[in-house]
Amino acid sequence: MSEYGEIETGEQHEALDQLHQVDASESNYDSQFGVYEQDHAAAESTSFDQGHQVSYTDPSGARYEESDFTSYDHSSAETDHVFAAEGSESASSSEFHQLEALRAQLDSAFAQATVVQDGPAGIAAS
């Protein structure tokens, strides 16, 4: 120890630890469907009848008969059916994870002085 006191100098190191974490996720779902349907039905019927009939009986008992007949028949049926289906479906998912450890070191200089006071008769106190 000197009469002027002691001065102590040095460096002090302090560490700062920081943990940074990020978690993220994303999910998508898409669905599209289309249906087309068409029906068609037709029916047709034609009938043509024509007739002619003559019947004659004379007084002597003679009989005369004449017949003409025409018949026409037409029938038609039709049906259509169309069915169409179209679709799409998609799904996606993503995840993100990030972990960062940050370490920063802080330096600080310090100075510390110890002052010695004089005691009686000029003797330095310790």
PDB file of C-alpha atoms in Angstrom:
ATOM      1  CA  MET A   1       0.000   0.000   0.000  1.00  0.00           C
ATOM      2  CA  SER A   2       1.258   3.438  -0.811  1.00  0.00           C
ATOM      3  CA  GLU A   3       0.496   6.705   0.853  1.00  0.00           C
ATOM      4  CA  TYR A   4      -1.476   7.759  -2.170  1.00  0.00           C
ATOM      5  CA  GLY A   5      -3.741   4.750  -1.964  1.00  0.00           C
ATOM      6  CA  GLU A   6      -4.180   1.871  -4.301  1.00  0.00           C
ATOM      7  CA  ILE A   7      -5.766   2.028  -7.680  1.00  0.00           C
ATOM      8  CA  GLU A   8      -6.996  -1.178  -9.209  1.00  0.00           C
ATOM      9  CA  THR A   9      -7.961  -1.308 -12.870  1.00  0.00           C
ATOM     10  CA  GLY A  10      -9.224  -4.151 -15.005  1.00  0.00           C
ATOM     11  CA  GLU A  11     -11.951  -5.369 -17.264  1.00  0.00           C
ATOM     12  CA  GLN A  12     -15.171  -7.040 -16.413  1.00  0.00           C
ATOM     13  CA  HIS A  13     -16.916  -9.341 -18.879  1.00  0.00           C
ATOM     14  CA  GLU A  14     -20.626  -9.981 -18.778  1.00  0.00           C
ATOM     15  CA  ALA A  15     -22.408 -12.341 -21.135  1.00  0.00           C
ATOM     16  CA  LEU A  16     -25.945 -11.906 -22.371  1.00  0.00           C
ATOM     17  CA  ASP A  17     -27.669 -15.038 -23.617  1.00  0.00           C
ATOM     18  CA  GLN A  18     -30.823 -14.643 -25.644  1.00  0.00           C
ATOM     19  CA  LEU A  19     -32.904 -17.403 -27.187  1.00  0.00           C
ATOM     20  CA  HIS A  20     -35.121 -16.512 -30.152  1.00  0.00           C
ATOM     21  CA  GLN A  21     -37.643 -19.071 -31.397  1.00  0.00           C
ATOM     22  CA  VAL A  22     -40.105 -18.820 -34.299  1.00  0.00           C
ATOM     23  CA  ASP A  23     -42.746 -21.457 -35.067  1.00  0.00           C
ATOM     24  CA  ALA A  24     -45.064 -20.977 -38.035  1.00  0.00           C
ATOM     25  CA  SER A  25     -47.322 -23.226 -40.055  1.00  0.00           C
ATOM     26  CA  GLU A  26     -49.652 -22.811 -42.998  1.00  0.00           C
ATOM     27  CA  SER A  27     -52.327 -25.147 -44.359  1.00  0.00           C
ATOM     28  CA  ASN A  28     -54.346 -24.753 -47.560  1.00  0.00           C
ATOM     29  CA  TYR A  29     -57.271 -26.815 -48.845  1.00  0.00           C
ATOM     30  CA  ASP A  30     -59.080 -26.242 -52.125  1.00  0.00           C
ATOM     31  CA  SER A  31     -62.019 -28.198 -53.506  1.00  0.00           C
ATOM     32  CA  GLN A  32     -63.807 -27.517 -56.795  1.00  0.00           C
ATOM     33  CA  PHE A  33     -66.436 -29.777 -58.290  1.00  0.00           C
ATOM     34  CA  GLY A  34     -68.780 -29.234 -61.193  1.00  0.00           C
ATOM     35  CA  VAL A  35     -71.613 -31.498 -62.335  1.00  0.00           C
ATOM     36  CA  TYR A  36     -73.486 -31.119 -65.597  1.00  0.00           C
ATOM     37  CA  GLU A  37     -76.512 -33.233 -66.358  1.00  0.00           C
ATOM     38  CA  GLN A  38     -78.966 -33.001 -69.231  1.00  0.00           C
ATOM     39  CA  ASP A  39     -82.044 -35.071 -69.945  1.00  0.00           C
ATOM     40  CA  HIS A  40     -84.073 -35.209 -73.120  1.00  0.00           C
ATOM     41  CA  ALA A  41     -87.102 -37.382 -73.804  1.00  0.00           C
ATOM     42  CA  ALA A  42     -89.414 -37.397 -76.801  1.00  0.00           C
ATOM     43  CA  ALA A  43     -92.398 -39.557 -77.687  1.00  0.00           C
ATOM     44  CA  GLU A  44     -94.391 -39.519 -80.881  1.00  0.00           C
ATOM     45  CA  SER A  45     -97.373 -41.559 -81.922  1.00  0.00           C
ATOM     46  CA  THR A  46     -99.302 -41.268 -85.169  1.00  0.00           C
ATOM     47  CA  SER A  47    -102.366 -43.250 -86.081  1.00  0.00           C
ATOM     48  CA  PHE A  48    -104.273 -42.770 -89.323  1.00  0.00           C
ATOM     49  CA  ASP A  49    -107.500 -44.675 -89.820  1.00  0.00           C
ATOM     50  CA  GLN A  50    -109.646 -44.454 -92.925  1.00  0.00           C
ATOM     51  CA  GLY A  51    -112.592 -46.630 -93.650  1.00  0.00           C
ATOM     52  CA  HIS A  52    -115.213 -47.090 -96.285  1.00  0.00           C
ATOM     53  CA  GLN A  53    -117.896 -49.695 -96.140  1.00  0.00           C
ATOM     54  CA  VAL A  54    -120.896 -50.131 -98.328  1.00  0.00           C
ATOM     55  CA  SER A  55    -123.399 -52.830 -97.660  1.00  0.00           C
ATOM     56  CA  TYR A  56    -126.396 -53.291 -99.887  1.00  0.00           C
ATOM     57  CA  THR A  57    -129.089 -55.909-100.001  1.00  0.00           C
ATOM     58  CA  ASP A  58    -131.620 -55.760-102.830  1.00  0.00           C
ATOM     59  CA  PRO A  59    -135.261 -57.013-102.627  1.00  0.00           C
ATOM     60  CA  SER A  60    -134.418 -60.248-104.359  1.00  0.00           C
ATOM     61  CA  GLY A  61    -131.992 -61.095-101.567  1.00  0.00           C
ATOM     62  CA  ALA A  62    -128.794 -60.376-103.381  1.00  0.00           C
ATOM     63  CA  ARG A  63    -126.180 -58.859-101.167  1.00  0.00           C
ATOM     64  CA  TYR A  64    -123.452 -56.541-102.162  1.00  0.00           C
ATOM     65  CA  GLU A  65    -120.718 -55.481 -99.754  1.00  0.00           C
ATOM     66  CA  GLU A  66    -117.698 -53.288-100.326  1.00  0.00           C
ATOM     67  CA  SER A  67    -115.051 -52.422 -97.753  1.00  0.00           C
ATOM     68  CA  ASP A  68    -112.049 -50.172 -98.054  1.00  0.00           C
ATOM     69  CA  PHE A  69    -109.911 -49.651 -95.026  1.00  0.00           C
ATOM     70  CA  THR A  70    -106.563 -47.923 -94.547  1.00  0.00           C
ATOM     71  CA  SER A  71    -104.672 -47.955 -91.252  1.00  0.00           C
ATOM     72  CA  TYR A  72    -101.397 -46.262 -90.647  1.00  0.00           C
ATOM     73  CA  ASP A  73     -99.549 -46.461 -87.343  1.00  0.00           C
ATOM     74  CA  HIS A  74     -96.333 -44.645 -86.447  1.00  0.00           C
ATOM     75  CA  SER A  75     -94.585 -44.752 -83.100  1.00  0.00           C
ATOM     76  CA  SER A  76     -91.279 -43.203 -82.082  1.00  0.00           C
ATOM     77  CA  ALA A  77     -89.438 -42.835 -78.799  1.00  0.00           C
ATOM     78  CA  GLU A  78     -86.229 -41.000 -78.115  1.00  0.00           C
ATOM     79  CA  THR A  79     -84.211 -40.350 -74.983  1.00  0.00           C
ATOM     80  CA  ASP A  80     -80.899 -38.630 -74.373  1.00  0.00           C
ATOM     81  CA  HIS A  81     -78.960 -38.454 -71.157  1.00  0.00           C
ATOM     82  CA  VAL A  82     -75.663 -36.655 -70.660  1.00  0.00           C
ATOM     83  CA  PHE A  83     -73.782 -36.689 -67.371  1.00  0.00           C
ATOM     84  CA  ALA A  84     -70.450 -35.002 -66.841  1.00  0.00           C
ATOM     85  CA  ALA A  85     -68.563 -34.566 -63.600  1.00  0.00           C
ATOM     86  CA  GLU A  86     -65.332 -32.708 -63.125  1.00  0.00           C
ATOM     87  CA  GLY A  87     -63.523 -32.084 -59.918  1.00  0.00           C
ATOM     88  CA  SER A  88     -60.253 -31.157 -58.361  1.00  0.00           C
ATOM     89  CA  GLU A  89     -59.032 -31.263 -54.826  1.00  0.00           C
ATOM     90  CA  SER A  90     -55.720 -30.101 -53.450  1.00  0.00           C
ATOM     91  CA  ALA A  91     -54.165 -29.713 -50.055  1.00  0.00           C
ATOM     92  CA  SER A  92     -50.829 -28.362 -48.936  1.00  0.00           C
ATOM     93  CA  SER A  93     -49.179 -27.864 -45.602  1.00  0.00           C
ATOM     94  CA  SER A  94     -45.908 -26.283 -44.605  1.00  0.00           C
ATOM     95  CA  GLU A  95     -44.180 -25.736 -41.305  1.00  0.00           C
ATOM     96  CA  PHE A  96     -41.320 -23.486 -40.347  1.00  0.00           C
ATOM     97  CA  HIS A  97     -39.240 -23.688 -37.202  1.00  0.00           C
ATOM     98  CA  GLN A  98     -36.319 -21.425 -36.396  1.00  0.00           C
ATOM     99  CA  LEU A  99     -34.211 -21.333 -33.265  1.00  0.00           C
ATOM    100  CA  GLU A 100     -31.481 -18.764 -32.846  1.00  0.00           C
ATOM    101  CA  ALA A 101     -29.198 -18.496 -29.874  1.00  0.00           C
ATOM    102  CA  LEU A 102     -27.599 -15.115 -29.599  1.00  0.00           C
ATOM    103  CA  ARG A 103     -24.683 -14.502 -27.313  1.00  0.00           C
ATOM    104  CA  ALA A 104     -23.365 -11.011 -26.837  1.00  0.00           C
ATOM    105  CA  GLN A 105     -20.429 -10.202 -24.643  1.00  0.00           C
ATOM    106  CA  LEU A 106     -20.374  -6.842 -23.048  1.00  0.00           C
ATOM    107  CA  ASP A 107     -17.012  -5.448 -21.980  1.00  0.00           C
ATOM    108  CA  SER A 108     -16.916  -2.801 -19.358  1.00  0.00           C
ATOM    109  CA  ALA A 109     -13.845  -1.212 -17.945  1.00  0.00           C
ATOM    110  CA  PHE A 110     -13.831  -0.369 -14.331  1.00  0.00           C
ATOM    111  CA  ALA A 111     -11.565   1.536 -12.061  1.00  0.00           C
ATOM    112  CA  GLN A 112     -11.624   1.241  -8.329  1.00  0.00           C
ATOM    113  CA  ALA A 113      -9.560   3.370  -6.032  1.00  0.00           C
ATOM    114  CA  THR A 114      -8.906   2.788  -2.412  1.00  0.00           C
ATOM    115  CA  VAL A 115      -8.072   5.973  -0.580  1.00  0.00           C
ATOM    116  CA  VAL A 116      -5.795   5.692   2.411  1.00  0.00           C
ATOM    117  CA  GLN A 117      -6.355   8.266   5.100  1.00  0.00           C
ATOM    118  CA  ASP A 118      -3.502   9.532   7.277  1.00  0.00           C
ATOM    119  CA  GLY A 119      -3.731   8.618  10.937  1.00  0.00           C
ATOM    120  CA  PRO A 120      -2.078  10.467  13.865  1.00  0.00           C
ATOM    121  CA  ALA A 121       1.552  11.524  13.500  1.00  0.00           C
ATOM    122  CA  GLY A 122       1.598  11.066   9.795  1.00  0.00           C
ATOM    123  CA  ILE A 123       1.370   7.303   9.931  1.00  0.00           C
ATOM    124  CA  ALA A 124      -0.668   5.903   7.238  1.00  0.00           C
ATOM    125  CA  ALA A 125      -3.455   3.697   8.412  1.00  0.00           C
ATOM    126  CA  SER A 126      -3.772   0.434   6.801  1.00  0.00           C
TER     127      SER A 126
END
